[in-house]
Coordinates of C-alpha atoms in Angstrom, one line a residue:
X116 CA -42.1 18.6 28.9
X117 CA -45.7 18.0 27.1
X118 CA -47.1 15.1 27.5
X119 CA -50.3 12.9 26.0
X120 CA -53.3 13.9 27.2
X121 CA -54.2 10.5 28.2
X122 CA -51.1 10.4 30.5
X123 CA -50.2 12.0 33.6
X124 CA -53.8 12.7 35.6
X125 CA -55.7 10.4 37.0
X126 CA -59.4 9.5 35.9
X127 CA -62.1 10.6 38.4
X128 CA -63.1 6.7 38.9
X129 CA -59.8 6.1 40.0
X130 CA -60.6 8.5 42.9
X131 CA -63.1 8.1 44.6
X132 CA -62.2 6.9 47.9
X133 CA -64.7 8.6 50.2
X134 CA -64.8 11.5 52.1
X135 CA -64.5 11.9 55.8
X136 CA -66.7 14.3 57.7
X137 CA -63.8 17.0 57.8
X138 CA -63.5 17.0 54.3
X139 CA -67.1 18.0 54.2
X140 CA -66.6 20.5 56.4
X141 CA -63.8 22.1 55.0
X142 CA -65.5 21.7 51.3
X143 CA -68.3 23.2 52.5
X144 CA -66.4 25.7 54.6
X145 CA -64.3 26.7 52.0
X146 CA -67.7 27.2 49.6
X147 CA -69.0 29.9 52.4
X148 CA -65.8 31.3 52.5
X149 CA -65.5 32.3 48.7
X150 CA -69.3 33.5 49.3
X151 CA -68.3 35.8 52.2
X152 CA -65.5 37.2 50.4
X153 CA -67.8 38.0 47.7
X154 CA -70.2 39.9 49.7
X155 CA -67.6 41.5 51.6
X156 CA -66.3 43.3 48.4
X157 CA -69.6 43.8 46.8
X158 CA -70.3 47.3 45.6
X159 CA -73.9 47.5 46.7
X160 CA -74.8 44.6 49.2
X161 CA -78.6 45.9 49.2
X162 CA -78.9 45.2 45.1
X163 CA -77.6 41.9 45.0
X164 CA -80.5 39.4 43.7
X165 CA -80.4 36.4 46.0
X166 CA -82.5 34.3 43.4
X167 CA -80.6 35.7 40.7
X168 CA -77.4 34.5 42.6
X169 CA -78.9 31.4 44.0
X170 CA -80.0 30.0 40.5
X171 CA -76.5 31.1 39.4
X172 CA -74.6 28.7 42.1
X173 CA -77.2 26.2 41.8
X174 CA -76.3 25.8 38.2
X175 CA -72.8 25.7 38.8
X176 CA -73.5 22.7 41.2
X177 CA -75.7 21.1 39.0
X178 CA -73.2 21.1 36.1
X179 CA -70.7 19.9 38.4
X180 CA -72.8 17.2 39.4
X181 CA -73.8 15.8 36.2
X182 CA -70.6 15.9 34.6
X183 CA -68.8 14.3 37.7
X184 CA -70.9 12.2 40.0
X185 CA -73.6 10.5 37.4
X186 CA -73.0 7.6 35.3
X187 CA -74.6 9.3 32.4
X188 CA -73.1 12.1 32.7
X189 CA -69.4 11.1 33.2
X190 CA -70.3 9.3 30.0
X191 CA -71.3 11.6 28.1
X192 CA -68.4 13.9 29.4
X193 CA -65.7 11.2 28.6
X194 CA -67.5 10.3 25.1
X195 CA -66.7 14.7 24.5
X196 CA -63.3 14.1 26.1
X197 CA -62.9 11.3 23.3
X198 CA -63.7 13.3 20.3
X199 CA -61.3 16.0 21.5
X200 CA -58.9 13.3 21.8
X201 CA -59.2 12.4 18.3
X202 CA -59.4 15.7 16.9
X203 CA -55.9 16.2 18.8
X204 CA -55.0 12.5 17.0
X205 CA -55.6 14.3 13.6
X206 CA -53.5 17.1 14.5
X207 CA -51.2 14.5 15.4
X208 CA -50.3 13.8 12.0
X209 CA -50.0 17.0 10.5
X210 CA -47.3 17.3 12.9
X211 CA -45.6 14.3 12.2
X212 CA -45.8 14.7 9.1
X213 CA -44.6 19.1 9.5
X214 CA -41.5 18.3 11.8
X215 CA -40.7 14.6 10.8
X216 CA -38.0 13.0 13.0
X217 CA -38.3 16.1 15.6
X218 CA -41.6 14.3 17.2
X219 CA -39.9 10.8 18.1
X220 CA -36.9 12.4 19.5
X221 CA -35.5 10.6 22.6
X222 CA -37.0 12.1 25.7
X223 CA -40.2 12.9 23.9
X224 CA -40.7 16.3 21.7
X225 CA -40.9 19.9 23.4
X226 CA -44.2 21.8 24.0
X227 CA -43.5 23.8 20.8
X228 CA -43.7 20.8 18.7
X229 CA -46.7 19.4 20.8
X230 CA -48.7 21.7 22.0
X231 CA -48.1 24.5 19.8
X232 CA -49.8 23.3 16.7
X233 CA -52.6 21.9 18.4
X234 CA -54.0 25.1 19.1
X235 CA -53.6 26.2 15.0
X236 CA -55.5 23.4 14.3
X237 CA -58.3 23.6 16.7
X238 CA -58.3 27.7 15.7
X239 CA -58.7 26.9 12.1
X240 CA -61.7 24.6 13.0
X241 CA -63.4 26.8 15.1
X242 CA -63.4 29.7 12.7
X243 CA -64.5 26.9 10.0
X244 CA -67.8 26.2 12.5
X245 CA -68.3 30.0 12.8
X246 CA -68.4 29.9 9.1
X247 CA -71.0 27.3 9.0
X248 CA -72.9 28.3 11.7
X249 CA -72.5 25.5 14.2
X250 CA -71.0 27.9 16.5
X251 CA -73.4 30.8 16.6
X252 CA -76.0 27.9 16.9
X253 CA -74.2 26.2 20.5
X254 CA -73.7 30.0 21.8
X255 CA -77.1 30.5 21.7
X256 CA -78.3 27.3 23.0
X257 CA -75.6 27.8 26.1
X258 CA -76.4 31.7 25.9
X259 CA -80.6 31.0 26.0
X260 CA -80.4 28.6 28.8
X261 CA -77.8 30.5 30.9
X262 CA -80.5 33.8 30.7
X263 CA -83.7 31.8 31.4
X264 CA -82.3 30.1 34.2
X265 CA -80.0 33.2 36.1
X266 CA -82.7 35.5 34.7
X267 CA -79.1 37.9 33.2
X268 CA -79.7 39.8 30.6
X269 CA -79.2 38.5 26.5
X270 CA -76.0 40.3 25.9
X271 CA -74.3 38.9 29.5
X272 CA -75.8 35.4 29.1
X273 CA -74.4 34.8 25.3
X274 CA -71.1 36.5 26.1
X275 CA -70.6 34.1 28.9
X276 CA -71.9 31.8 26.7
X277 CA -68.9 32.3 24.1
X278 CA -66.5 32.6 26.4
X279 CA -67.1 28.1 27.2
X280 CA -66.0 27.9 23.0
X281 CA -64.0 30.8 21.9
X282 CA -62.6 32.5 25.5
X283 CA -62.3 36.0 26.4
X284 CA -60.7 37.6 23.3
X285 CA -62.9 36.6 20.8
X286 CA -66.2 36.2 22.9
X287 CA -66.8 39.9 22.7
X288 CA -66.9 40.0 19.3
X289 CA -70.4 38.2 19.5
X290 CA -72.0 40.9 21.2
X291 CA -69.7 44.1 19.5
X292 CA -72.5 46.0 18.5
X293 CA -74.0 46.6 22.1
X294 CA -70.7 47.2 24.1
X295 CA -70.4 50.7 23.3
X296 CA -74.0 50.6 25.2
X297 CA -73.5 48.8 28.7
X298 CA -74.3 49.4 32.1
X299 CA -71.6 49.0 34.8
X300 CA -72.8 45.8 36.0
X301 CA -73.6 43.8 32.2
X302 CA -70.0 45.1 31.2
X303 CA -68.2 43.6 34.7
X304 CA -70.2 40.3 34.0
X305 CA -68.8 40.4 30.9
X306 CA -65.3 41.0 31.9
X307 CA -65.4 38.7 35.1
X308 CA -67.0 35.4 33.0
X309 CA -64.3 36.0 30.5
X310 CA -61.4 36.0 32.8
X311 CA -63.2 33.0 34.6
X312 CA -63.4 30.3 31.4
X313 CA -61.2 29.1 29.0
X314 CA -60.8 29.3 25.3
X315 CA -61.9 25.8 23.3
X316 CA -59.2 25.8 21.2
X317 CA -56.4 26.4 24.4
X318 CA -58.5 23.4 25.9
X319 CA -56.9 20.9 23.7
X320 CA -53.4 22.6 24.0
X321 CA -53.8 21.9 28.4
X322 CA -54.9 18.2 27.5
X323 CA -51.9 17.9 25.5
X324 CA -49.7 18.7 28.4
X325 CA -51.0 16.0 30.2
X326 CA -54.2 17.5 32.3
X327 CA -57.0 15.3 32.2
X328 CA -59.3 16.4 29.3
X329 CA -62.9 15.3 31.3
X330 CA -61.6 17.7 34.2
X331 CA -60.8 20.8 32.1
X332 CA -64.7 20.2 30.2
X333 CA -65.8 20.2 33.5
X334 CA -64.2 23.3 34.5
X335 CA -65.0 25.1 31.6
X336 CA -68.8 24.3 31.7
X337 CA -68.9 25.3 35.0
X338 CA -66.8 28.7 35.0
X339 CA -69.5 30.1 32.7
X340 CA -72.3 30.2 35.8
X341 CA -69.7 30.5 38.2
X342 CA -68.2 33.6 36.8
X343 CA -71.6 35.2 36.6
X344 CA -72.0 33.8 40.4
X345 CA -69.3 36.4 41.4
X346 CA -69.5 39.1 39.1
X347 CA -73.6 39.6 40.2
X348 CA -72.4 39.5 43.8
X349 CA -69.9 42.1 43.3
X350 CA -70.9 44.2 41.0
X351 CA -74.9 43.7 41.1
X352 CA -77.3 45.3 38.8
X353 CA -78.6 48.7 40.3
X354 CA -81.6 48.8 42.2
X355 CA -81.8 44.9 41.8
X356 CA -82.7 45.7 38.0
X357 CA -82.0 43.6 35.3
X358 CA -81.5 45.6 32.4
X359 CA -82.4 43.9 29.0
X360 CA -81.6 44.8 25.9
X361 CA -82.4 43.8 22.0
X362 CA -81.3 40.1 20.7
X363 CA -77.9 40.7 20.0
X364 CA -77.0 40.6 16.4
X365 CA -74.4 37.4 16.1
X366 CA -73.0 38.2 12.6
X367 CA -70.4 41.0 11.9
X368 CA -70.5 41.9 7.8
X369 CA -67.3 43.6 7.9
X370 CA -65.7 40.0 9.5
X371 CA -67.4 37.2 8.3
X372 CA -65.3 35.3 5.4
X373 CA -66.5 35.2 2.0
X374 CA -65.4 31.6 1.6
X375 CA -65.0 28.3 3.4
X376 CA -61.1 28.8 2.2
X377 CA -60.9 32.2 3.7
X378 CA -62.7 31.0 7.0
X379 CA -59.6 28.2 7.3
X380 CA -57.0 30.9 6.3
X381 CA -58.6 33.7 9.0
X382 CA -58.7 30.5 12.0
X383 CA -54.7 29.7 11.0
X384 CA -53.9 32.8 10.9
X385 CA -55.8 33.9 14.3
X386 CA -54.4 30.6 15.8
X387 CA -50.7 31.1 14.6
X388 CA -51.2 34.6 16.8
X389 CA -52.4 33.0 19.5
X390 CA -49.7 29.9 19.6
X391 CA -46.7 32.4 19.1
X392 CA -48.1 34.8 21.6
X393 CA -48.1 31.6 24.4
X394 CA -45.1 30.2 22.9
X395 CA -43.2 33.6 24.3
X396 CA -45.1 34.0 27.3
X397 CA -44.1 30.3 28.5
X398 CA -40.6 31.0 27.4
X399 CA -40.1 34.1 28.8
X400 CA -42.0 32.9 32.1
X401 CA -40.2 29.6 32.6
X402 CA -37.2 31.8 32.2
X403 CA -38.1 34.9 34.5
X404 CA -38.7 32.1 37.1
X405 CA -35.4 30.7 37.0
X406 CA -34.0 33.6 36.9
X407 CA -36.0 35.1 39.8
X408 CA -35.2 31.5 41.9
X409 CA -31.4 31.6 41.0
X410 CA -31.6 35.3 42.4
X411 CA -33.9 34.0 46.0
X412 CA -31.2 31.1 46.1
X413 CA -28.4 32.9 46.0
X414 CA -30.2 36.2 48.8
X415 CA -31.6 33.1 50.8
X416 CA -28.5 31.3 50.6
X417 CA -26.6 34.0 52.6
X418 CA -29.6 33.4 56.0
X419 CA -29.0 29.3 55.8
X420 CA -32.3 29.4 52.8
X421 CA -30.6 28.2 49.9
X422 CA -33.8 26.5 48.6
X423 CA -35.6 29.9 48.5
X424 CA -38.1 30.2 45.8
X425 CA -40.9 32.2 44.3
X426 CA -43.1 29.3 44.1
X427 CA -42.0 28.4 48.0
X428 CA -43.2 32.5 49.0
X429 CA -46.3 31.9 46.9
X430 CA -47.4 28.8 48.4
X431 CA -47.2 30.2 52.1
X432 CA -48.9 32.8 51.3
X433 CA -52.0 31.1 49.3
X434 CA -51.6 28.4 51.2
X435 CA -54.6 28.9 53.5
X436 CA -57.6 29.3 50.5
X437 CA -55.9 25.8 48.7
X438 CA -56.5 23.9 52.3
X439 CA -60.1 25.5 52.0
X440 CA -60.8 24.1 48.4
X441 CA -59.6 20.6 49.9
X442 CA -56.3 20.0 49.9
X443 CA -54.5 18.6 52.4
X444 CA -52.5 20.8 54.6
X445 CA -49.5 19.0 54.0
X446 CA -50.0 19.9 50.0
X447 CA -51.4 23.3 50.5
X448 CA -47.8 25.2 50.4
X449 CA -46.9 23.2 46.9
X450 CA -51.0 23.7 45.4
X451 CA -50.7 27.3 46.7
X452 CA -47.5 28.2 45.0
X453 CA -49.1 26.3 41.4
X454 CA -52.3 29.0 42.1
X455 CA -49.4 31.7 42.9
X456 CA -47.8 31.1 39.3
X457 CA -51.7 31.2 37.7
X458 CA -52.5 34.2 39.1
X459 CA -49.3 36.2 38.7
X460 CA -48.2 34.9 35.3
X461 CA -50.9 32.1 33.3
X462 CA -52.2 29.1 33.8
X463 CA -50.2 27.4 31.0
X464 CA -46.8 27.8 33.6
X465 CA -49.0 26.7 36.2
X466 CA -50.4 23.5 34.2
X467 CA -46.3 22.8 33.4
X468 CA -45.2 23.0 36.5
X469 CA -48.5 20.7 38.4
X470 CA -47.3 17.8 35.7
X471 CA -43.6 18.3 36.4
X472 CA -44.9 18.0 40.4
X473 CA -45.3 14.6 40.1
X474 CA -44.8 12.9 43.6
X475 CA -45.5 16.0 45.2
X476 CA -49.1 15.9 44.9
X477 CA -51.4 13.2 45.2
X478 CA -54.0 12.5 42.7
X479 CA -56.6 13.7 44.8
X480 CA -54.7 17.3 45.0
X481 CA -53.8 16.8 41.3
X482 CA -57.1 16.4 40.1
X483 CA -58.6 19.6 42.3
X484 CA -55.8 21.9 41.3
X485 CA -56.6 20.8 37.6
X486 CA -60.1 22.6 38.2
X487 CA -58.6 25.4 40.6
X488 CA -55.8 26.6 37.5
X489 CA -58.5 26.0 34.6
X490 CA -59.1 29.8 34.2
X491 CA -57.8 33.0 32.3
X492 CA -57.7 34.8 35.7
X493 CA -54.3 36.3 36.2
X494 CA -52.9 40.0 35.8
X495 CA -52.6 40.3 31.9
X496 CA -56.0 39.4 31.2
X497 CA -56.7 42.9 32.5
X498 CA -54.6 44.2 29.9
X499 CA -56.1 41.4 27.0
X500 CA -59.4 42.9 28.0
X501 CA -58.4 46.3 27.6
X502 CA -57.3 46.1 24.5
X503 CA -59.9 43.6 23.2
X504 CA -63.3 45.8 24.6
X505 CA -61.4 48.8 24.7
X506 CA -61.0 48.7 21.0
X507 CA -64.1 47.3 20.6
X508 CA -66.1 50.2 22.5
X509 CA -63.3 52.9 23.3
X510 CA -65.7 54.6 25.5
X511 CA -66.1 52.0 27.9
X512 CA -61.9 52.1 28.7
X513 CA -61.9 54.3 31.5
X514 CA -64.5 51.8 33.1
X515 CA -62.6 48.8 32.0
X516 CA -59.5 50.0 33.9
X517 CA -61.6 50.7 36.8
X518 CA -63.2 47.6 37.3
X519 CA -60.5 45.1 35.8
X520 CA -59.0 44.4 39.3
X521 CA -62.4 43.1 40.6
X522 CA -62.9 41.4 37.6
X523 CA -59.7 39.6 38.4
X524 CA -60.9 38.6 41.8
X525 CA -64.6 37.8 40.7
X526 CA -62.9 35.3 38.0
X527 CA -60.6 34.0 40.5
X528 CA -63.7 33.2 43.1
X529 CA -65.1 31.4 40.6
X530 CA -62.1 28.8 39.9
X531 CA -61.9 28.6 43.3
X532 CA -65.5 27.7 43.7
X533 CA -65.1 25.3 40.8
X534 CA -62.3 23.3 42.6
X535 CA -64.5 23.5 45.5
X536 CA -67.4 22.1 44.5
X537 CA -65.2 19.4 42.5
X538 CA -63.3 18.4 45.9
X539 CA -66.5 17.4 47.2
X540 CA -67.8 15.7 43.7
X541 CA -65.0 13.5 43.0
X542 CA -64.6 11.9 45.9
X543 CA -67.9 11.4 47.4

């Protein structure tokens, strides 16, 4: 089932065959829409800062553009794409050299021998740059430019910030002393730009599957203004306040390893957590939805259905928003029952099943749902962050559980938006 990560989806100058006029006005279209849907849910449409939220989307765009649509910057995107690549090559030979014969089997080697270890490896690193400081140093670069441009607030701006390297479980962490401590609207920015990005170290573990790595930086970069896009619409700061607060203190006594050693042994062991936690979600997913097809066969079987799945009854039903992100109607019920199996289960199910698509996309499709699905938005993050900020900041539980469904739907606006703003980008 995995893949290399230089196989399967195809490279953005492979696709750029133009645009017609309807695709613009369905990209375009589709843009508004997610807007609309945004403002329709907001809490307080009077607060909402339109330059706040302007500079938010604009920023979003502009990443998009650079990284997508100019020669310097698709450079500089692929030459990132290319270290990760060979970071994953070095992990590469641990594994050959961990599970021998197992990797060359014929067929190719399961996702628990190829994917698996990729993300201990690229866990054990990041907790070595935390140890170094490399990684407090990029939050606060990403954190500093996200809060002078969207004019957020410190703690908002370098949580969203951590959430492009470390993702939603760990990103909190960076800003633990203050959670205990905020508003309505700095916690559900928090919450929606976590569920909106991606974890670095799960990054590598997707581009081992097979999804190209340039789209899934992309995606990443981009979910950090996008999720802030939503969450400001939806849950604005009161009385069109921004509420600041001190520089957030980046180091934790009681966590920080006294040791380059103990740094490595902390990243395995946090990454062996992670890996065996999505090594059991993806096998008692992939299962669940065999299961819970056998079961539609057999009931749809009985009305002249036999073909009856969950992913069929997903894609009919999101249908409709995958034709407003661009792709063709004729895809839509396919791409919307991939966004189905994100948003109900994960995106690593989703990713499986988009490479084991094959035909059934084309790359055009293929590349926008790799942007669409690049996102922790589905049901259990709620839970993740419960546990995660809860624990962190038990008073702020109550509030978590309250606002975790619009979270969900702020993050998910902001994939969408991604893969929106990519359909137009790509093929321009």
């Amino acid at each position: 089932m995995a893949a290399s990560a230089s196989a399967s989806v195809p490279s953005v100058t492979g696709l750029s065959s133009g645009l017609t006029s309807n695709h613009w006005l369905i990209g375009i279209g589709g843009i508004l829409t997610l807007l609309l849907i945004a403002v329709l849910v907001s809490a307080d449409r009077k607060a909402i800062r339109l330059r706040m939220v302007a500079c938010a989307f604009a920023l979003q765009v502009l990443i998009g553009v650079l990284v997508l649509h100019t020669s310097w910057g698709k450079a500089g995107v692929q030459a990132i794409a290319q270290g990760v690549e060979a970071l994953m090559g070095y992990s590469k030979g641990a594994i050959d050299m961990l599970f021998g014969g197992l990797v060359n089997v014929p067929g190719g080697a399961g996702f628990a021998i190829n994917v698996l270890p990729v993300i201990v490896f690229f866990a054990a690193l990041a907790s070595v740059l935390y140890y170094l400081k490399i990684m407090q140093l990029i939050i606060k670069v990403i954190g500093g430019g996200l809060g002078f441009i969207i004019g957020i607030s410190r703690v908002e701006a370098l949580a969203a910030a951590a959430n492009v390297l470390v993702g939603q479980s760990e990103s909190p962490l960076v800003v633990r002393p203050y959670l205990a401590g905020l508003t309505k609207a700095q916690l559900f920015a928090i919450m929606a730009s976590g569920m909106a990005g991606v974890a670095g170290t799960i990054l590598a573990a997707y581009a081992q599957i097979g999804i190209k790595i340039d789209y899934l930086l992309a995606a990443s970069f981009m979910s950090a203004p996008g999720g802030l896009l939503m969450a400001k619409i939806i849950i604005p700061d009161p009385r069109r306040a921004v509420i600041h607060s001190p520089e957030p203190i980046m180091e934790d006594a009681d966590h920080h390893p006294k040791s380059l050693l103990a740094a490595i042994s902390d990243g395995v062991q946090d990454g062996l957590k992670i890996a065996i936690s999505v090594g059991g979600m993806v096998l008692a997913f992939v299962a669940l939805i065999a299961l819970v097809n056998g079961i539609l066969g057999g009931i749809g079987g009985l009305f002249g259905y036999p073909d009856l799945t969950l992913q069929g009854m997903l894609g009919f039903v999101f249908a409709p928003v995958m034709f407003l992100i661009n792709i063709p109607w004729h895809e839509a019920v396919t791409a919307g029952g991939l966004f189905g199996e994100k948003l109900i289960m994960n995106e690593f199910v989703a990713y499986l099943h988009l490479m084991d698509e094959g035909g059934q996309l084309s790359a055009r499709s293929t590349a926008i749902m790799s942007f669409a699905l690049c996102g922790f938005a589905n049901l259990s993050s709620i839970a993740i962050q419960l546990a995660v900020i809860g624990g962190l900041a038990p008073n702020q539980r109550d509030m978590i559980v309250k606002l975790g469904p619009r979270a969900l739907l702020a993050a998910t606006l902001a994939n969408l938006m991604n893969a929106a703003i990519a359909g137009l980008l790509l093929f321009h």
